[in-house]
PDB file of C-alpha atoms (C1' of nucleotides) in Angstrom:
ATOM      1  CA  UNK A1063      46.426 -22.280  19.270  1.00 40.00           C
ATOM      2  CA  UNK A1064      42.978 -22.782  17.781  1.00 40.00           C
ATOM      3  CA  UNK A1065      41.882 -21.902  14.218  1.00 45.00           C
ATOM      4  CA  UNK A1066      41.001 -18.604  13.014  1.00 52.00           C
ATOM      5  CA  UNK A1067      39.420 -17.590  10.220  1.00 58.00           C
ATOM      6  CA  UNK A1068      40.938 -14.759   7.754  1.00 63.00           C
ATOM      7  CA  UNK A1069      39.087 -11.746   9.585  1.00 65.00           C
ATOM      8  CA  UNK A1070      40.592 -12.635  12.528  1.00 55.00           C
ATOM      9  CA  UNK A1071      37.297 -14.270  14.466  1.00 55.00           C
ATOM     10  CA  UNK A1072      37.612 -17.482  16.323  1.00 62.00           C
ATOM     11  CA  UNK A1073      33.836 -17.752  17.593  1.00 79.00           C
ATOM     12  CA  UNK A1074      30.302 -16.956  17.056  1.00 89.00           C
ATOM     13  CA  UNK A1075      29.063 -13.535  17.437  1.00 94.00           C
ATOM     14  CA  UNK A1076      27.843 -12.624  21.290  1.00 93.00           C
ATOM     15  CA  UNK A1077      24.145 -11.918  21.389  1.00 94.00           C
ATOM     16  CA  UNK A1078      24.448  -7.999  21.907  1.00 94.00           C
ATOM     17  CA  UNK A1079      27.527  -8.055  19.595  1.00 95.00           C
ATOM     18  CA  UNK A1080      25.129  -9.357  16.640  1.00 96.00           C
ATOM     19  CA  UNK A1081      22.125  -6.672  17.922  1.00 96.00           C
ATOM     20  CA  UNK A1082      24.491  -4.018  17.085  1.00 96.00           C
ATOM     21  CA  UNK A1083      25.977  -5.079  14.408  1.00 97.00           C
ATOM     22  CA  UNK A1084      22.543  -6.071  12.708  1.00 97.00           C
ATOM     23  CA  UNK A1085      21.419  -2.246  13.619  1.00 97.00           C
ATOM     24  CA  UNK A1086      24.321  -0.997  11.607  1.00 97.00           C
ATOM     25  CA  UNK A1087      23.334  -2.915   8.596  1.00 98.00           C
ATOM     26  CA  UNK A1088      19.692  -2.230   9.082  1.00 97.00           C
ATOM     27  CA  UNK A1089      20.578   1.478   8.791  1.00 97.00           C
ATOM     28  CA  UNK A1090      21.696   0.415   5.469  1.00 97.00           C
ATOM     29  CA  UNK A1091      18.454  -1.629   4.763  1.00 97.00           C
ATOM     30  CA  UNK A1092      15.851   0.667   3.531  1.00 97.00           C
ATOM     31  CA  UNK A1093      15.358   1.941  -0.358  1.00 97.00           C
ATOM     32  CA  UNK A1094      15.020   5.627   0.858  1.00 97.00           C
ATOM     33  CA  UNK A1095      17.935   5.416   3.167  1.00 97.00           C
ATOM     34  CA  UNK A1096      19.980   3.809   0.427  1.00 97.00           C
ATOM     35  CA  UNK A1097      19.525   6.846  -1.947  1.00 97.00           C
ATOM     36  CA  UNK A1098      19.916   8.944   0.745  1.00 97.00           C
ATOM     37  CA  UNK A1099      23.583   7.896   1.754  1.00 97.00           C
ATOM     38  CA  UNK A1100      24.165   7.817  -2.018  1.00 96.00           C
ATOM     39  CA  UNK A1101      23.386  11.352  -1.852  1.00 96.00           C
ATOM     40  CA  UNK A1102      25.599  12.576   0.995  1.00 96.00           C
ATOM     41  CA  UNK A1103      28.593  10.242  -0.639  1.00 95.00           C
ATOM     42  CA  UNK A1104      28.107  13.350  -2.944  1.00 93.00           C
ATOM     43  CA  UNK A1105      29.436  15.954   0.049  1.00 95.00           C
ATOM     44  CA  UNK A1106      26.510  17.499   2.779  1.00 96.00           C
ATOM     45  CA  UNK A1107      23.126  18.058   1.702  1.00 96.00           C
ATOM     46  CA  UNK A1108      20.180  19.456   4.347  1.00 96.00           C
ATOM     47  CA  UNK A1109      16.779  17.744   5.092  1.00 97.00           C
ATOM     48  CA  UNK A1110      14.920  19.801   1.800  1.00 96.00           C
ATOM     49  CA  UNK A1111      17.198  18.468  -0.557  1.00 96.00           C
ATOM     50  CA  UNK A1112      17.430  15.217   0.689  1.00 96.00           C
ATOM     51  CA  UNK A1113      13.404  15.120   0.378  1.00 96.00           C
ATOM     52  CA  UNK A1114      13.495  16.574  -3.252  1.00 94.00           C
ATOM     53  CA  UNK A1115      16.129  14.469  -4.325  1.00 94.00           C
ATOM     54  CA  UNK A1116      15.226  10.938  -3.072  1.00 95.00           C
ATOM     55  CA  UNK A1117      10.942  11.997  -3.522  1.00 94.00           C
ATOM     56  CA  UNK A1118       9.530  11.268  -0.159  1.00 94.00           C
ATOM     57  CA  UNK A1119       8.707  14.057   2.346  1.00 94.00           C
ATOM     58  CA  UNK A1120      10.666  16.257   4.519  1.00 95.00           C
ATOM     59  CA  UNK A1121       9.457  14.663   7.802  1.00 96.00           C
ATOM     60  CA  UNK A1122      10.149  11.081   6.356  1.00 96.00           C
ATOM     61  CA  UNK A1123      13.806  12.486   5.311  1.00 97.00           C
ATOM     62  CA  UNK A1124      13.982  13.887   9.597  1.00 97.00           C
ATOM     63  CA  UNK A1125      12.868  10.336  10.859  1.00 97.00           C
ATOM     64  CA  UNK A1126      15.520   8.467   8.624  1.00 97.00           C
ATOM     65  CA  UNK A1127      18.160  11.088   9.325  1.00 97.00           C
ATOM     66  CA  UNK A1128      17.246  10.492  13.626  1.00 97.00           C
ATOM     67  CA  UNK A1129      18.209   7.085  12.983  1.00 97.00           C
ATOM     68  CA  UNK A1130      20.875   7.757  11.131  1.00 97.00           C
ATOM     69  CA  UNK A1131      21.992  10.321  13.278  1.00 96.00           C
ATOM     70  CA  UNK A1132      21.574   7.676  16.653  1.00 95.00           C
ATOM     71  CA  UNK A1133      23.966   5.511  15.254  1.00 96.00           C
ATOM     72  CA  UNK A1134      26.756   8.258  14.368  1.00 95.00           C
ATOM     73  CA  UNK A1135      26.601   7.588  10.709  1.00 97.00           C
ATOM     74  CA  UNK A1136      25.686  11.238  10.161  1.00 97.00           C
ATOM     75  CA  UNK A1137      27.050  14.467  11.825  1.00 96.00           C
ATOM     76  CA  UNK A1138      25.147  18.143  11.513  1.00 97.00           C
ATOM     77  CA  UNK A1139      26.066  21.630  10.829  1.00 96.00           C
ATOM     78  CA  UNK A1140      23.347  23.802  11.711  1.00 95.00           C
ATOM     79  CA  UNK A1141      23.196  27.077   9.373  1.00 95.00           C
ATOM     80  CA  UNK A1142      20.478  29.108   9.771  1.00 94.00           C
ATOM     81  CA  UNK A1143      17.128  27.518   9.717  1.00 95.00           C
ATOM     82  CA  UNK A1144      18.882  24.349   7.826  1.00 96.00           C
ATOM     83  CA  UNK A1145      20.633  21.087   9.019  1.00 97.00           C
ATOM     84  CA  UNK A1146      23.356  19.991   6.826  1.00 97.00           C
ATOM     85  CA  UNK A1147      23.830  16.092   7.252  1.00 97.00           C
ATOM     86  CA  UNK A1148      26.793  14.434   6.610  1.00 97.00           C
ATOM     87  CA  UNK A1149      29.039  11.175   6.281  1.00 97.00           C
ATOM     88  CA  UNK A1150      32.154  12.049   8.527  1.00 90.00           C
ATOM     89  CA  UNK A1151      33.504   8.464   8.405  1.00 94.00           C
ATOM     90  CA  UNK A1152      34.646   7.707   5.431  1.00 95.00           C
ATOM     91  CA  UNK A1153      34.760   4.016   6.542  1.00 96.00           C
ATOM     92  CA  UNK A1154      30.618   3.890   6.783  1.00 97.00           C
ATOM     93  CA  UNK A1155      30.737   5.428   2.788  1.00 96.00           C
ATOM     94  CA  UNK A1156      33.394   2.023   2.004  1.00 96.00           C
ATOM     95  CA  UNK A1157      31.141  -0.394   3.648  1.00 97.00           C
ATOM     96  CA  UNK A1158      28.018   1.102   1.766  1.00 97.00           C
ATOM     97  CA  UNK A1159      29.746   1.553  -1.604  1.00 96.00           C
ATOM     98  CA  UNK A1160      31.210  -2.051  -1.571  1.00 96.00           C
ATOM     99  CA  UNK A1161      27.407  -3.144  -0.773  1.00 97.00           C
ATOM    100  CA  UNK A1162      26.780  -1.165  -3.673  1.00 96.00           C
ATOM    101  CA  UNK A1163      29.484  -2.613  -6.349  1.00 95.00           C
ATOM    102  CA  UNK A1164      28.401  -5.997  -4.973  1.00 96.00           C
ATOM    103  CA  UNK A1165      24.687  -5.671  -6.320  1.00 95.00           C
ATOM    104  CA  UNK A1166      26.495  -3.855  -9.861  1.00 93.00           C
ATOM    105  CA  UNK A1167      28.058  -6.951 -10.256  1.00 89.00           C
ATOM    106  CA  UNK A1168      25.693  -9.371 -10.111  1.00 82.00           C
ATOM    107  CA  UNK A1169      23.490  -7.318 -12.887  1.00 72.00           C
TER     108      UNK A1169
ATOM    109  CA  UNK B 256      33.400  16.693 -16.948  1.00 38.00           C
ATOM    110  CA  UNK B 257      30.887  16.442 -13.695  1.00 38.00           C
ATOM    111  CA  UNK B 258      32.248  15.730 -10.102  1.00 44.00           C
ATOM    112  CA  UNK B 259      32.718  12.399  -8.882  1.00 50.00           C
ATOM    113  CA  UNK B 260      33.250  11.280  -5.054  1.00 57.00           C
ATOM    114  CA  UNK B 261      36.112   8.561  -4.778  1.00 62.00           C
ATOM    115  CA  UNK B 262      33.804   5.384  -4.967  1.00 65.00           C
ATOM    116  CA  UNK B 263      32.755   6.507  -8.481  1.00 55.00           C
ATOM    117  CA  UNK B 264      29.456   7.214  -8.015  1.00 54.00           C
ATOM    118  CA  UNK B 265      28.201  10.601  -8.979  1.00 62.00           C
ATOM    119  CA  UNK B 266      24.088  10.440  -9.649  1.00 79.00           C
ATOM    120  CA  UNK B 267      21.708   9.423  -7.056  1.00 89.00           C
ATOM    121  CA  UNK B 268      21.149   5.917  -6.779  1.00 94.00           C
ATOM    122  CA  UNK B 269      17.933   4.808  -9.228  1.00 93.00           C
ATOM    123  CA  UNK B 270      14.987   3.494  -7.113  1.00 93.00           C
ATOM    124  CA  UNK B 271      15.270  -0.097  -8.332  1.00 94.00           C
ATOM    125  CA  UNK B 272      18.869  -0.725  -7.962  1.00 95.00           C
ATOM    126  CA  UNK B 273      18.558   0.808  -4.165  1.00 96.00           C
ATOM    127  CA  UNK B 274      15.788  -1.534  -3.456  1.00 96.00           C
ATOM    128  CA  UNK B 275      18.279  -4.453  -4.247  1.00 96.00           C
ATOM    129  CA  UNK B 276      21.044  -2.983  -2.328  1.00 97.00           C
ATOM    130  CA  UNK B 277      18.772  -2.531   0.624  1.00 97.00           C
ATOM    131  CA  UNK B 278      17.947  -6.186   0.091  1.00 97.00           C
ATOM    132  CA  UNK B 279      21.642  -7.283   0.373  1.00 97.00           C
ATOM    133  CA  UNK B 280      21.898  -5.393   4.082  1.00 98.00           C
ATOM    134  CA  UNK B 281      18.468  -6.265   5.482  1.00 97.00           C
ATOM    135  CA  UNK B 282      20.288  -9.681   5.098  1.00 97.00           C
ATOM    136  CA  UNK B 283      22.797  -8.193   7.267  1.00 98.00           C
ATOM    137  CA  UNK B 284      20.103  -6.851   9.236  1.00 97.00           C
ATOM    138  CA  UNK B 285      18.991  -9.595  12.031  1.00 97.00           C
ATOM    139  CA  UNK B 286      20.471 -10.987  14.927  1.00 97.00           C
ATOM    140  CA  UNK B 287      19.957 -14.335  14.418  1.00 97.00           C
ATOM    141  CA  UNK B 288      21.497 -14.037  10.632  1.00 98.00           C
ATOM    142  CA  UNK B 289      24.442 -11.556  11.576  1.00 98.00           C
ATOM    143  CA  UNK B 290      25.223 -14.749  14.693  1.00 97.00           C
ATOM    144  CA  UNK B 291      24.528 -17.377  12.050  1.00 97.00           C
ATOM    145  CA  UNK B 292      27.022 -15.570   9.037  1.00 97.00           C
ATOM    146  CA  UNK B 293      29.784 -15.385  11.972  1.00 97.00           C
ATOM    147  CA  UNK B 294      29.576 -19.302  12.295  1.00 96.00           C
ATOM    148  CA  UNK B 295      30.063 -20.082   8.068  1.00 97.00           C
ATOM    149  CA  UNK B 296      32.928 -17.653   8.424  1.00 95.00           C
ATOM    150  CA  UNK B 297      34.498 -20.551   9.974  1.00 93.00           C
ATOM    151  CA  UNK B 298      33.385 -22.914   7.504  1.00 95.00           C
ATOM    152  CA  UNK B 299      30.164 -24.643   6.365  1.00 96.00           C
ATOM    153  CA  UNK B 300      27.759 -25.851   8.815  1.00 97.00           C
ATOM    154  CA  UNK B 301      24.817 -27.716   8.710  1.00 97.00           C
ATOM    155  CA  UNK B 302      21.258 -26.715  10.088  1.00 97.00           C
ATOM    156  CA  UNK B 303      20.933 -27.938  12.939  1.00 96.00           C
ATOM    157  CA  UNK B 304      24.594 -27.093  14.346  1.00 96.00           C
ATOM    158  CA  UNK B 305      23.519 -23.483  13.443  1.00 97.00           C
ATOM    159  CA  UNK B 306      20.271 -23.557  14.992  1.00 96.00           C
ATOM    160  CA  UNK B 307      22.188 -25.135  18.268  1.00 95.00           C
ATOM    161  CA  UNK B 308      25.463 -22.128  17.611  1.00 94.00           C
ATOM    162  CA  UNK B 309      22.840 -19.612  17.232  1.00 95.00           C
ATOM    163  CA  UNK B 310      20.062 -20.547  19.868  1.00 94.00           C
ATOM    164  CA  UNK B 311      17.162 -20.671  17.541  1.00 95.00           C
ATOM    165  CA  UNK B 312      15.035 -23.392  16.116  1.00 95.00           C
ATOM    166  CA  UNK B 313      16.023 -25.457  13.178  1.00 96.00           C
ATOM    167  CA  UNK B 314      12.911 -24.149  11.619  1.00 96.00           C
ATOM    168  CA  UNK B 315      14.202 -20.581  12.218  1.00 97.00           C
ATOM    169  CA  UNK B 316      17.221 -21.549  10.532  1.00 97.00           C
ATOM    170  CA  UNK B 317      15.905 -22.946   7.190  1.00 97.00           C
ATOM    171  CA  UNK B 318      13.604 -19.808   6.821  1.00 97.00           C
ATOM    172  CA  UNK B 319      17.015 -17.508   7.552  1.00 98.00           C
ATOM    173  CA  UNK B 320      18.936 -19.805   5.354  1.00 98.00           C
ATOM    174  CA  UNK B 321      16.153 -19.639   2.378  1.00 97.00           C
ATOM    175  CA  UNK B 322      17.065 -15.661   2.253  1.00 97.00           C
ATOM    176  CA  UNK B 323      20.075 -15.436   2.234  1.00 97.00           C
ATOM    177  CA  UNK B 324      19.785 -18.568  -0.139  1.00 97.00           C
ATOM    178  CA  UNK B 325      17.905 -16.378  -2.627  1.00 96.00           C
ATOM    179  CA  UNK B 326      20.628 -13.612  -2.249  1.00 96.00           C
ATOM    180  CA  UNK B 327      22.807 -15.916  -3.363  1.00 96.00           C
ATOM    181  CA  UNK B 328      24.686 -15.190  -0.215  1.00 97.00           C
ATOM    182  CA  UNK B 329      25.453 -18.544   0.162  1.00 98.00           C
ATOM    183  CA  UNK B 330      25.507 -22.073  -1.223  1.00 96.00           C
ATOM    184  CA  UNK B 331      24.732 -25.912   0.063  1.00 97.00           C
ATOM    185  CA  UNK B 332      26.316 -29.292  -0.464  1.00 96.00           C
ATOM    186  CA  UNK B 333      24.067 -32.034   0.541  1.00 95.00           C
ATOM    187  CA  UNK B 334      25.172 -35.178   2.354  1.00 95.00           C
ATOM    188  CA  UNK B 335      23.180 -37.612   3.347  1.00 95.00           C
ATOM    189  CA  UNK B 336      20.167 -35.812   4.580  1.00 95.00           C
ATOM    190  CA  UNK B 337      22.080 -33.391   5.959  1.00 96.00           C
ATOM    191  CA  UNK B 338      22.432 -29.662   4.808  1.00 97.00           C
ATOM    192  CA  UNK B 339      25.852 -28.158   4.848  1.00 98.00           C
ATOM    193  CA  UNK B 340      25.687 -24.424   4.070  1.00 98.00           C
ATOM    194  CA  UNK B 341      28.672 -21.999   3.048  1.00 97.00           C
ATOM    195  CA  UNK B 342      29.421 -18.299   2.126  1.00 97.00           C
ATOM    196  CA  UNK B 343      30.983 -18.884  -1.145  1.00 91.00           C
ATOM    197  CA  UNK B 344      31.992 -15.494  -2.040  1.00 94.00           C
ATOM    198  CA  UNK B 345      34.708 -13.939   0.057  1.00 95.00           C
ATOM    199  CA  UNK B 346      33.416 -10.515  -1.058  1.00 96.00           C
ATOM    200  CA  UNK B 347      30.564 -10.981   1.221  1.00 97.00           C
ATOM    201  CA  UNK B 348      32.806 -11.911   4.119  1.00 96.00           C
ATOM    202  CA  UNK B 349      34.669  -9.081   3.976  1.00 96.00           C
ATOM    203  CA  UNK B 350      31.795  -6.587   3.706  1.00 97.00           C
ATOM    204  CA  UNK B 351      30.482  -8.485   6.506  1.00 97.00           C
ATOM    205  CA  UNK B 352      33.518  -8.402   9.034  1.00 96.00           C
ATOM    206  CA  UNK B 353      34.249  -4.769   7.754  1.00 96.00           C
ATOM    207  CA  UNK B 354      29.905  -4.136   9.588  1.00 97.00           C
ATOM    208  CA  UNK B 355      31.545  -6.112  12.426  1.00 96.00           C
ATOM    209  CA  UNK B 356      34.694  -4.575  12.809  1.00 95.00           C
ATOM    210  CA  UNK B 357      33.329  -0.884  12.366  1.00 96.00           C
ATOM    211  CA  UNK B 358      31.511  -1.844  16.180  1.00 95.00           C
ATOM    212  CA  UNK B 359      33.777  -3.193  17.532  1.00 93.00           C
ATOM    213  CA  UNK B 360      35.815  -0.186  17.130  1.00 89.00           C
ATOM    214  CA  UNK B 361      32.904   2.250  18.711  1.00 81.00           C
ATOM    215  CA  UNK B 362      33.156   0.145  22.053  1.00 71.00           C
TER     216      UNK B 362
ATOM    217  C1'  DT C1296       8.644 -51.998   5.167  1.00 67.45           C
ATOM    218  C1'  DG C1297       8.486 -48.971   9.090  1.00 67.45           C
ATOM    219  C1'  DG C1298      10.249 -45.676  12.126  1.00 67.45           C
ATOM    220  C1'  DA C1299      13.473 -42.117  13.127  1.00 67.45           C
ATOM    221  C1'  DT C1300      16.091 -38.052  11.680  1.00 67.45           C
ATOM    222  C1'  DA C1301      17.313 -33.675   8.972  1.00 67.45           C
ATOM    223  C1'  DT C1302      15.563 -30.152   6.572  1.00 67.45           C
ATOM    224  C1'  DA C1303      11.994 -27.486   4.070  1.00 67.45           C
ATOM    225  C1'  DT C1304       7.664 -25.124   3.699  1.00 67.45           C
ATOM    226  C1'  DG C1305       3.119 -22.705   4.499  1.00 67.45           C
ATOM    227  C1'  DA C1306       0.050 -20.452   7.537  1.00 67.45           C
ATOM    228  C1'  DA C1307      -0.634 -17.832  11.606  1.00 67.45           C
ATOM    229  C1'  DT C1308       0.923 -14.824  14.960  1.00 67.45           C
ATOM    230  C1'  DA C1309       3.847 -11.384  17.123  1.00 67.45           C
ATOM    231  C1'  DA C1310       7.015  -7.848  16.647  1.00 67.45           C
ATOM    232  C1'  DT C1311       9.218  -4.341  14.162  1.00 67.45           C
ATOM    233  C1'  DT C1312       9.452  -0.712  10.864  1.00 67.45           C
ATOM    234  C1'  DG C1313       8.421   3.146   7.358  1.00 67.45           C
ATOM    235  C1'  DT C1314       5.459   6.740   6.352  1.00 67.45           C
ATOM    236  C1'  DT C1315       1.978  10.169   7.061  1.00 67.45           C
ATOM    237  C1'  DC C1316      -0.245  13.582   9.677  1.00 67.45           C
ATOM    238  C1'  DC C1317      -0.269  16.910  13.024  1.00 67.45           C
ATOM    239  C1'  DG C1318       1.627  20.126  16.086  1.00 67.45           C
ATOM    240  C1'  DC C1319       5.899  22.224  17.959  1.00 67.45           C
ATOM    241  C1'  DC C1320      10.189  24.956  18.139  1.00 67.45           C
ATOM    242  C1'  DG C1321      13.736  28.153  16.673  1.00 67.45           C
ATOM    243  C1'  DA C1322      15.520  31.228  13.209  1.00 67.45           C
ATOM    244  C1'  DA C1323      14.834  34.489   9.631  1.00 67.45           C
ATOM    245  C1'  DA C1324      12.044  37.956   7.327  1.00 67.45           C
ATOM    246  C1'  DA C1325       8.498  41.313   7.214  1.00 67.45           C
TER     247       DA C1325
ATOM    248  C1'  DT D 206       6.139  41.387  17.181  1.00 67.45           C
ATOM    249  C1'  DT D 207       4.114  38.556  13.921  1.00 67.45           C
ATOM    250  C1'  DT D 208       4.567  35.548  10.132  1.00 67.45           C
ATOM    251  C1'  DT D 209       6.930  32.262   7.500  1.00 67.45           C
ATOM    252  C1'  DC D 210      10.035  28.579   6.812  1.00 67.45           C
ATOM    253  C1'  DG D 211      13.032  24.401   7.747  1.00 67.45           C
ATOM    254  C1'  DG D 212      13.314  20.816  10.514  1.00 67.45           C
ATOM    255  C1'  DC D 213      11.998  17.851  14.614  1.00 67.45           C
ATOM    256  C1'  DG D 214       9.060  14.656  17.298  1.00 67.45           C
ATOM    257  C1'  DG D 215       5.020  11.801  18.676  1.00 67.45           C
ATOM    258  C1'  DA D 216       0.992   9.060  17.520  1.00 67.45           C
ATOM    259  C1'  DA D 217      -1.396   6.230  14.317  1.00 67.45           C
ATOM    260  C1'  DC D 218      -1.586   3.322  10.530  1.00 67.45           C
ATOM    261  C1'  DA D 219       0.127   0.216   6.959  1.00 67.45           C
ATOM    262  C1'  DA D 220       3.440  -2.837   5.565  1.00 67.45           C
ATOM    263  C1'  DT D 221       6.994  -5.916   6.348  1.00 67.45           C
ATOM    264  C1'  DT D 222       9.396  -9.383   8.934  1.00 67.45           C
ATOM    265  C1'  DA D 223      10.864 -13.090  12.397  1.00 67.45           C
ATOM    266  C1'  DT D 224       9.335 -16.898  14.740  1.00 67.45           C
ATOM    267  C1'  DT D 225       6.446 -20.762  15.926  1.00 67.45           C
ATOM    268  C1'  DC D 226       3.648 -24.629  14.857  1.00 67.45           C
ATOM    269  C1'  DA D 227       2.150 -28.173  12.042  1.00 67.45           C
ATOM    270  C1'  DT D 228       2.972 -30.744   8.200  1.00 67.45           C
ATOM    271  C1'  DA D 229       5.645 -32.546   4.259  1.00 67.45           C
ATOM    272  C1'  DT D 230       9.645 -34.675   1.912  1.00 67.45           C
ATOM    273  C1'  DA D 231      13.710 -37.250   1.702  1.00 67.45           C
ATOM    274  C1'  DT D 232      17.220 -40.136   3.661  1.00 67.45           C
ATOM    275  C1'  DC D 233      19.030 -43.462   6.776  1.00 67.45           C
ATOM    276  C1'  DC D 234      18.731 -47.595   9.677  1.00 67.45           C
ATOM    277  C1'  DA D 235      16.528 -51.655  11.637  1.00 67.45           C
TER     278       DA D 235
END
DNA sequence: TGGATATATGAATAATTGTTCCGCCGAAAA
DNA sequence: TTTTCGGCGGAACAATTATTCATATATCCA
């Protein structure tokens, strides 16, 4: 049997593999999108508080929260006129936090 | 005392240390570099075996390799004129495979 | 020494991305 | 119904980024 490494991969990443994978990360890329997800770590927030909170506009909040929202990091609840935004997988918050504690640790 | 989420974190994230963090996953965040990070999980790997693993350029590589040299992301050992390069901290691995493992689960 | 090889680097270009601005829609309030 | 408010979406612009090309440095081999 060939070698594998400890996370259990043998070969190099498929083309369209990587693409995704690299989007996923990308989502976490971004200074505003950073302080968002730190924000909703906190429980839901909607798209006003978001903007208040991180300092950049509403309609910059809506784009990042599309993108978020296309690669199912986010879920809604609509109430009213507002959109509540959350982190249902609690996975996505480990991955971000650890990316976090990693940059904490080098200060 | 105030609320705290389970990774510990209960302020927003500060402008400066979310630029860093974004700076750790934008290295995360390309094709070529999520393809070329799957090949020194199996061990290190000079420049041009990446660039031929990968299907890029050698030049491509070094520039890739130059970031995530500055991120400290990974580390060379020089022999002969070659340039082996590694991913000395396993912490990054595992954040890594944890991005890579999260899609492989959504397909 | 001279030529070939491996990698690094800077400049230029091409592609992608974040933000702003504007208008739109749907829900609440008047 | 009309107005107001919260959020969405597209287009345009600015900024950033990946890649290529040309050149440079260092090492090996003849």
């Amino acid at each position: 049997m060939a070698k594998r490494s400890v996370h259990g991969q043998m070969e190099i990443l498929d083309e369209h593999t990587s693409a995704h994978i690299a989007e996923l990360f990308t989502a976490f890329g971004d200074t505003s999108r950073v302080r968002i997800l730190s924000c909703l770590s906190m429980g839901e927030q909607n798209v006003g508080a978001l903007a208040k909170s991180v300092g950049i506009s509403e309609s910059a909040v809506s784009h990042h929260m599309r993108q978020l929202r296309h690669l199912r990091l986010v879920s809604t609840r609509k109430a009213g006129r507002e959109v509540y935004y959350r982190v249902d997988d609690p996975h996505i918050l480990t991955l971000f936090w650890q990316g976090v504690n990693h940059i904490r640790e080098e200060e």
